[in-house]
PDB file of C-alpha atoms and ligand atoms in Angstrom:
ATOM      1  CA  UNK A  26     -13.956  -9.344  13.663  1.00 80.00           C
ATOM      2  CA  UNK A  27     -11.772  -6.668  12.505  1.00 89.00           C
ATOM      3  CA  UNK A  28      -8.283  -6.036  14.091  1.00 97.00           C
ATOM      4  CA  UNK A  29      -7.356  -2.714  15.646  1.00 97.00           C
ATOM      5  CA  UNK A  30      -5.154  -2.184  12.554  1.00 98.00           C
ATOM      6  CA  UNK A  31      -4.691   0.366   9.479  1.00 98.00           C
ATOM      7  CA  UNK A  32      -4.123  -1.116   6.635  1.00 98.00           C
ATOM      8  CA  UNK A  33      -3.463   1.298   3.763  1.00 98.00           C
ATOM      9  CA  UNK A  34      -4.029   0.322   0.355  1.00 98.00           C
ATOM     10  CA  UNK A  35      -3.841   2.119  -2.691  1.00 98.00           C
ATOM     11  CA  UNK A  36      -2.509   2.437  -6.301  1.00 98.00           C
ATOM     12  CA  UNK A  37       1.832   2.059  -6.254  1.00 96.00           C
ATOM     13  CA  UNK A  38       3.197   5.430  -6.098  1.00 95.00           C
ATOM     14  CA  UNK A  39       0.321   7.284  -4.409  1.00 97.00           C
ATOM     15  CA  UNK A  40       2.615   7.819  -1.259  1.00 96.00           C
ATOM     16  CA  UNK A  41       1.657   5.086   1.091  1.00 97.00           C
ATOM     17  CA  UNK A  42       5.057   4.653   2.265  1.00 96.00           C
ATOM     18  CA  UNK A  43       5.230   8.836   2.775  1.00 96.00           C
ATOM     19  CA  UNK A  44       1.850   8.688   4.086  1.00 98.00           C
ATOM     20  CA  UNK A  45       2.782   6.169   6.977  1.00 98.00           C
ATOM     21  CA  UNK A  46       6.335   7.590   7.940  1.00 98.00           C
ATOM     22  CA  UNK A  47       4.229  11.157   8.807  1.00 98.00           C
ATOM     23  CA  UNK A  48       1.224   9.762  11.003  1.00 98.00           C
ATOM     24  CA  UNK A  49       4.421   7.895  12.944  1.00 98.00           C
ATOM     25  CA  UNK A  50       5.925  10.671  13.628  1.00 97.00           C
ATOM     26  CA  UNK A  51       2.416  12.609  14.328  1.00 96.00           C
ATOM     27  CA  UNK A  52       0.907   9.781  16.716  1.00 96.00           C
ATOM     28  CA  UNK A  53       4.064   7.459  17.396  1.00 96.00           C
ATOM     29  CA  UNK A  54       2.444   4.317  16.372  1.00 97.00           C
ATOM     30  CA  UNK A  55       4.642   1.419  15.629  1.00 97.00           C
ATOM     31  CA  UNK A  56       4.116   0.493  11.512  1.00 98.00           C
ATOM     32  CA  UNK A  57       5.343  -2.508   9.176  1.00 98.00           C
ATOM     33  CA  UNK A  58       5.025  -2.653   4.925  1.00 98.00           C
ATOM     34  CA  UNK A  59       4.273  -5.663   3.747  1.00 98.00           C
ATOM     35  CA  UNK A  60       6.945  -5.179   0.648  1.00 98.00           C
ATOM     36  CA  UNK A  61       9.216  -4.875   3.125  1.00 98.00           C
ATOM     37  CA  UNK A  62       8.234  -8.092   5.257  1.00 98.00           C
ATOM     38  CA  UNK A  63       7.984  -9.702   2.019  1.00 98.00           C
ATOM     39  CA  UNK A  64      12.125  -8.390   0.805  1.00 98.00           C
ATOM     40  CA  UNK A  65      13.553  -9.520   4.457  1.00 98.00           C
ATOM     41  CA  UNK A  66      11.797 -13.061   4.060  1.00 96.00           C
ATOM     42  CA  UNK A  67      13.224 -13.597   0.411  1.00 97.00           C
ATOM     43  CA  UNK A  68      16.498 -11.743   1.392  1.00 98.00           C
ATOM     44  CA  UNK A  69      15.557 -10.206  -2.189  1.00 97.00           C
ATOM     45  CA  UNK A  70      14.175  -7.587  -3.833  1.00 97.00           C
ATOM     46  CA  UNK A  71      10.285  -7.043  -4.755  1.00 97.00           C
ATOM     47  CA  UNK A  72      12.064  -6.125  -8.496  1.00 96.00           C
ATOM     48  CA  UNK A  73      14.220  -9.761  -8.336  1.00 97.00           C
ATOM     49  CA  UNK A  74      11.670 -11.533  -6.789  1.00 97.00           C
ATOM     50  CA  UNK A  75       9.601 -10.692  -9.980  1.00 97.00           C
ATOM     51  CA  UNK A  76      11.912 -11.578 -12.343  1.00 96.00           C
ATOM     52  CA  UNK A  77      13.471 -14.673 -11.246  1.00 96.00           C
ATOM     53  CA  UNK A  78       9.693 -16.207  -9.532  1.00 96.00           C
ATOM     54  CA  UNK A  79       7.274 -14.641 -11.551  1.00 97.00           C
ATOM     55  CA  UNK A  80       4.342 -12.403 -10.038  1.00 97.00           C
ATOM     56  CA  UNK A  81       2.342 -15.334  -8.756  1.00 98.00           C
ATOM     57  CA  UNK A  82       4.859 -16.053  -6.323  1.00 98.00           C
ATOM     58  CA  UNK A  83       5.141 -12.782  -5.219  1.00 98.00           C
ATOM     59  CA  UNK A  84       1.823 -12.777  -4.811  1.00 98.00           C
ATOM     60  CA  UNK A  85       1.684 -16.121  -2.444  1.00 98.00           C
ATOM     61  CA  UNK A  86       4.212 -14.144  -0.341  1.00 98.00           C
ATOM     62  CA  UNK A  87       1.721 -11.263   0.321  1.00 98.00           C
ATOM     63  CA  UNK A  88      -0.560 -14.050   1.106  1.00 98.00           C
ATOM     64  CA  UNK A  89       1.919 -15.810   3.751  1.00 98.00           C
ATOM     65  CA  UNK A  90       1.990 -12.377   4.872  1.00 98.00           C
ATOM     66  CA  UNK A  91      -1.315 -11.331   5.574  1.00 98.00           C
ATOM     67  CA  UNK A  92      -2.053 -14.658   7.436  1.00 98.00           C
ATOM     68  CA  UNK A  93       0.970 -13.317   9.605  1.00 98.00           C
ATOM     69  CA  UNK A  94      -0.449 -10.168  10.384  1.00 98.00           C
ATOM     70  CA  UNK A  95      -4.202 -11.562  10.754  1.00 98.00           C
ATOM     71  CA  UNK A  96      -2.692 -13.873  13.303  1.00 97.00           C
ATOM     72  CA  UNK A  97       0.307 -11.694  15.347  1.00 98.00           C
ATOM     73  CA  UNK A  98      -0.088  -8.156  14.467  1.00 98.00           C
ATOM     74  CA  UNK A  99      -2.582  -5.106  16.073  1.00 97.00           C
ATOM     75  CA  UNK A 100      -2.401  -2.151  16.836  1.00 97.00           C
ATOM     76  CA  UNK A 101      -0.207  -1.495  13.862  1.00 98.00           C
ATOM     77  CA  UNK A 102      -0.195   0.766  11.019  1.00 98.00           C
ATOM     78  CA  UNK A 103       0.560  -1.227   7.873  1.00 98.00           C
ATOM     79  CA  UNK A 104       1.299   0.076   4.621  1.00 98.00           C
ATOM     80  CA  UNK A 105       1.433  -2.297   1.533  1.00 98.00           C
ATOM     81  CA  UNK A 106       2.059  -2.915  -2.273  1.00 98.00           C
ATOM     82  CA  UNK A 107      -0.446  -2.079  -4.267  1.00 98.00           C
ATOM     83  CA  UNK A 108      -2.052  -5.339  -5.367  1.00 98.00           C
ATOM     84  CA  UNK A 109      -2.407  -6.806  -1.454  1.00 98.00           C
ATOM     85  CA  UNK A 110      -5.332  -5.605  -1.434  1.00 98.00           C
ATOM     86  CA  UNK A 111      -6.319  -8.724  -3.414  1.00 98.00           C
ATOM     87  CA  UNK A 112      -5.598 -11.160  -0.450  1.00 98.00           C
ATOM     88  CA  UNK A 113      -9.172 -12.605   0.406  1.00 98.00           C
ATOM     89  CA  UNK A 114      -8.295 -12.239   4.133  1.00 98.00           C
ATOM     90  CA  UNK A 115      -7.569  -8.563   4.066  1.00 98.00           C
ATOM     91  CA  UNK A 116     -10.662  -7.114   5.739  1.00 97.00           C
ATOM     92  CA  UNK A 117      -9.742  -9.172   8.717  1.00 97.00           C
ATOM     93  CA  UNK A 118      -6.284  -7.500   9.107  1.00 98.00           C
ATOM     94  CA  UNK A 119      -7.650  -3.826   9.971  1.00 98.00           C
ATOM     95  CA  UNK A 120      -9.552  -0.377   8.822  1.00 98.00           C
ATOM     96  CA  UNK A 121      -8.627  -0.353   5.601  1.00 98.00           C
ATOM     97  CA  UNK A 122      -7.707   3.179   4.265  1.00 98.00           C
ATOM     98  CA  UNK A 123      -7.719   4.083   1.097  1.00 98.00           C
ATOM     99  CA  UNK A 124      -5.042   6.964  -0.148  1.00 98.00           C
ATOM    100  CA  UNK A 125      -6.796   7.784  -3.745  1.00 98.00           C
ATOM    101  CA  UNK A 126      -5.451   9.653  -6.402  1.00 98.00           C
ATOM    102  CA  UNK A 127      -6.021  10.270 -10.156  1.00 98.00           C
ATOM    103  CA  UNK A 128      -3.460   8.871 -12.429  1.00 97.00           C
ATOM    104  CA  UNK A 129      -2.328  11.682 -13.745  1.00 96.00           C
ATOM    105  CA  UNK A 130      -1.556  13.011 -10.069  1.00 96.00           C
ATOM    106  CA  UNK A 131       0.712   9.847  -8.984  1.00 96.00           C
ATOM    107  CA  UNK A 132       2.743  10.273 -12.537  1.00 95.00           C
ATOM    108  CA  UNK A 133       3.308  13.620 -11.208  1.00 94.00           C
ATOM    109  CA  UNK A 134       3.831  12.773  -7.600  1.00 93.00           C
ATOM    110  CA  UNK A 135       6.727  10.259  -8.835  1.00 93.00           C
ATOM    111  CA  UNK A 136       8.226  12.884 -11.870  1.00 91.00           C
ATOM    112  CA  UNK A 137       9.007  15.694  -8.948  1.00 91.00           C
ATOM    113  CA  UNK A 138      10.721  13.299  -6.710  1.00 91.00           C
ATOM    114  CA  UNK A 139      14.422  13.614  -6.769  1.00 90.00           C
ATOM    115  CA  UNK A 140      14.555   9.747  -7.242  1.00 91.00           C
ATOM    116  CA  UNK A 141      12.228   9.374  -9.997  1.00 91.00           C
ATOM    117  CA  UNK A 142      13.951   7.097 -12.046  1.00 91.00           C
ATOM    118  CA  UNK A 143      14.712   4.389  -9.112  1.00 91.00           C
ATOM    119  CA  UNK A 144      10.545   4.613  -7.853  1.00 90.00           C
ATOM    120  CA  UNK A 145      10.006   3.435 -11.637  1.00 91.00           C
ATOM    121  CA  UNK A 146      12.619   0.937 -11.941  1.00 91.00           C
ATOM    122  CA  UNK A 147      12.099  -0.493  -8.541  1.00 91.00           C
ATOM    123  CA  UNK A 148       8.067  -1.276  -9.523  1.00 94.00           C
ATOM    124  CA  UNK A 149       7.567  -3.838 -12.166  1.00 91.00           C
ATOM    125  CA  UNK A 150       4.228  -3.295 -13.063  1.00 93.00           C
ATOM    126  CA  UNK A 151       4.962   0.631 -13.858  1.00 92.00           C
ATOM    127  CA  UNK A 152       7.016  -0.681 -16.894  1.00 91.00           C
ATOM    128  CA  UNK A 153       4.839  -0.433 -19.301  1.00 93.00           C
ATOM    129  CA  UNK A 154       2.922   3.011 -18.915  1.00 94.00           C
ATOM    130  CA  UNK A 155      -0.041   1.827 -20.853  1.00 96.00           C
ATOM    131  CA  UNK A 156      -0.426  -1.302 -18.991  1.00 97.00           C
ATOM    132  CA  UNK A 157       0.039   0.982 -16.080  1.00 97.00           C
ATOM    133  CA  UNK A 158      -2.919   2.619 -16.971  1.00 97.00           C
ATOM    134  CA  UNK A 159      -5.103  -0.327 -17.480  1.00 98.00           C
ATOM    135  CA  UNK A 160      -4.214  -1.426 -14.550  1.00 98.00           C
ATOM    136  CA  UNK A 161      -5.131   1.418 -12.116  1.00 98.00           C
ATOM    137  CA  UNK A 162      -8.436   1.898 -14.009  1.00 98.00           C
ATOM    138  CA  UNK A 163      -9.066  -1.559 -13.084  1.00 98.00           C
ATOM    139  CA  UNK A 164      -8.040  -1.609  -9.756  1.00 98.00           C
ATOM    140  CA  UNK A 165     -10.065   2.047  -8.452  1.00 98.00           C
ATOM    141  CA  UNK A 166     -13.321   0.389  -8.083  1.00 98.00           C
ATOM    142  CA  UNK A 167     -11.738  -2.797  -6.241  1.00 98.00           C
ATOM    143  CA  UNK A 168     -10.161  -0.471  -3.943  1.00 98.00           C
ATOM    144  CA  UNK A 169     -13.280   1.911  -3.446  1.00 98.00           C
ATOM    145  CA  UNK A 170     -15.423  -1.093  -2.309  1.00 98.00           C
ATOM    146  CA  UNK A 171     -13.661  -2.573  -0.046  1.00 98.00           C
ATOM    147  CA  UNK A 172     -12.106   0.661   2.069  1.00 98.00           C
ATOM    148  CA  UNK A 173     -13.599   1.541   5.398  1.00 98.00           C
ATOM    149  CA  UNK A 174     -12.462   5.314   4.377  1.00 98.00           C
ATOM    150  CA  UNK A 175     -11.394   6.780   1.360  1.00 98.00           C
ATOM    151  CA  UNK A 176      -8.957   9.887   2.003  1.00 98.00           C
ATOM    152  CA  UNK A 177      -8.370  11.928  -1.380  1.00 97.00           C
ATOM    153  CA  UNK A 178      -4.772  12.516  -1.257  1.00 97.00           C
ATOM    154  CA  UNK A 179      -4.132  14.622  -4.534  1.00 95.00           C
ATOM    155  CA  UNK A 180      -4.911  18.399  -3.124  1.00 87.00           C
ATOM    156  CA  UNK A 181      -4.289  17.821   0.395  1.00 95.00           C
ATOM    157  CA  UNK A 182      -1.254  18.736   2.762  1.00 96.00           C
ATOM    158  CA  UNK A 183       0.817  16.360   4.330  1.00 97.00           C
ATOM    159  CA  UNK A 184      -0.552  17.676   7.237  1.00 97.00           C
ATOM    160  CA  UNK A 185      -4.206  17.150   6.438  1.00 98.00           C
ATOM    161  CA  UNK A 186      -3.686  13.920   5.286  1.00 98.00           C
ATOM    162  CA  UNK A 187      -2.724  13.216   8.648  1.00 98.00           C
ATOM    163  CA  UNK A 188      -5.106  15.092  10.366  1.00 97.00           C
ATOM    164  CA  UNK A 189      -7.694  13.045   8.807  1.00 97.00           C
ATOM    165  CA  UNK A 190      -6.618   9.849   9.405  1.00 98.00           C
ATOM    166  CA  UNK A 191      -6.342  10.417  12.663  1.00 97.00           C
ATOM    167  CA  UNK A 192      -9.417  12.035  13.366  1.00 97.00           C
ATOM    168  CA  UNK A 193     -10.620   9.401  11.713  1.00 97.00           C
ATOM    169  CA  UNK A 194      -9.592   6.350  13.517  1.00 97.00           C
ATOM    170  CA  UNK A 195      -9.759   7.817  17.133  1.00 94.00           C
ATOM    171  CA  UNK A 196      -9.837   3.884  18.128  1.00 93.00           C
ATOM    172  CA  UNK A 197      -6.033   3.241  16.834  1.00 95.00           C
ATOM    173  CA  UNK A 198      -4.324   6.639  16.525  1.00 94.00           C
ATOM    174  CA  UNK A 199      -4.396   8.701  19.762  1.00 74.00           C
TER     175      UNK A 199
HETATM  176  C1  S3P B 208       2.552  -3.879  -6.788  1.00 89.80           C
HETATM  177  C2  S3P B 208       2.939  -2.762  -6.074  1.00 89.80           C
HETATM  178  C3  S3P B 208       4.269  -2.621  -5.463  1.00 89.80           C
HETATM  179  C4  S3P B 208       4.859  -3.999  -5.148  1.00 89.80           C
HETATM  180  C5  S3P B 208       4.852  -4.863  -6.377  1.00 89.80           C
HETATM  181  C6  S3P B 208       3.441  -5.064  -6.952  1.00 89.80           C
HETATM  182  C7  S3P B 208       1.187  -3.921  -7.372  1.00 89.80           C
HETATM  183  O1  S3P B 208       4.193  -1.849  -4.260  1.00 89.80           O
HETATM  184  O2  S3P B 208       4.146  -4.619  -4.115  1.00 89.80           O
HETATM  185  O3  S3P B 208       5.707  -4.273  -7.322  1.00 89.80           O
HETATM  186  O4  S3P B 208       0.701  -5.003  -7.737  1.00 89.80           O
HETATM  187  O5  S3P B 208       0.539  -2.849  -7.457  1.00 89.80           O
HETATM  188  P1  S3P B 208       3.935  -0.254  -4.244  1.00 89.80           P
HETATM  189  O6  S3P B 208       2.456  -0.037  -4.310  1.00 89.80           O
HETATM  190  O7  S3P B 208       4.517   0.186  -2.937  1.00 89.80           O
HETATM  191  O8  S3P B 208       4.644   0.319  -5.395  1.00 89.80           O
END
């Protein structure tokens, strides 16, 4: 059985953290990101954490984390990295939403923030753009079969974002 939860998944730097901050303030639902579960459990950073433990570590966090949420959170809106998707248990957690975007869109979604620079350095696995690449070519199908609902984030509003999400999940967002 599926919890009364959104989980939304995507590739890093699609705007899942943006995407959850507005649909709080548009429904007033209570939300948690799993990097940052994961940062106040280590008392480190995701970019530290990496370095010093190596990603399969990291990646045993987000695993200690989803059996958290599968077992004390609903009713939530949960944003997380970009590879959590990968925890086996994750379509037990919620309706999984996924915020899609070409490549090319989330380079340029990162280049016109004003804090470019730190979104790059703070990710790891955007080091290397090429890798980068391979990566999120990889990654689209994995996230495309297991969503619940795909939203197409690159030539939407804010606002319609939102809007559809919400209209969307009638059951968790009034
Ligand atoms: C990762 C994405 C990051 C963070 C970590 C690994 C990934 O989160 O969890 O650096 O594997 O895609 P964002 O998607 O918020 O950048």
């Amino acid at each position: 059985m599926k919890k009364n939860n959104i989980i939304l998944i995507g590739f890093m730097g699609v705007g899942k953290g943006t995407i959850a901050r507005a649909v709080v303030k548009k429904s007033g639902i209570f939300a948690i990101d799993t990097d940052d579960l994961i940062e106040s459990m280590e008392n480190e950073k995701i970019k530290k954490i990496f370095e010093r433990e190596g990603e399969s570590y990291f990646r045993e966090l987000e695993q200690k984390c989803a059996n958290w949420i599968e077992t004390n959170v609903d009713n939530t809106l949960i944003s997380t990295g970009g590879g959590f998707f990968m925890r086996p248990n994750i379509k037990y957690l919620g309706h999984i939403v996924y915020l899609k975007s070409s490549f090319e869109g989330i380079l340029k979604r990162i280049k016109k923030s004003p804090n470019a620079a730190a979104k790059l350095k703070k990710r790891p696995l955007l080091k290397d753009m090429k890798k980068a690449k391979a990566l999120f070519e990889t990654r689209t199908p994995q996230y495309q079969s297991i969503a619940d609902l795909v939203v197409d984030v690159e030539d939407k509003s804010m606002d319609e974002i939102v809007q559809f999400i919400q209209e969307s999940l009638p059951q968790v967002l009034k």
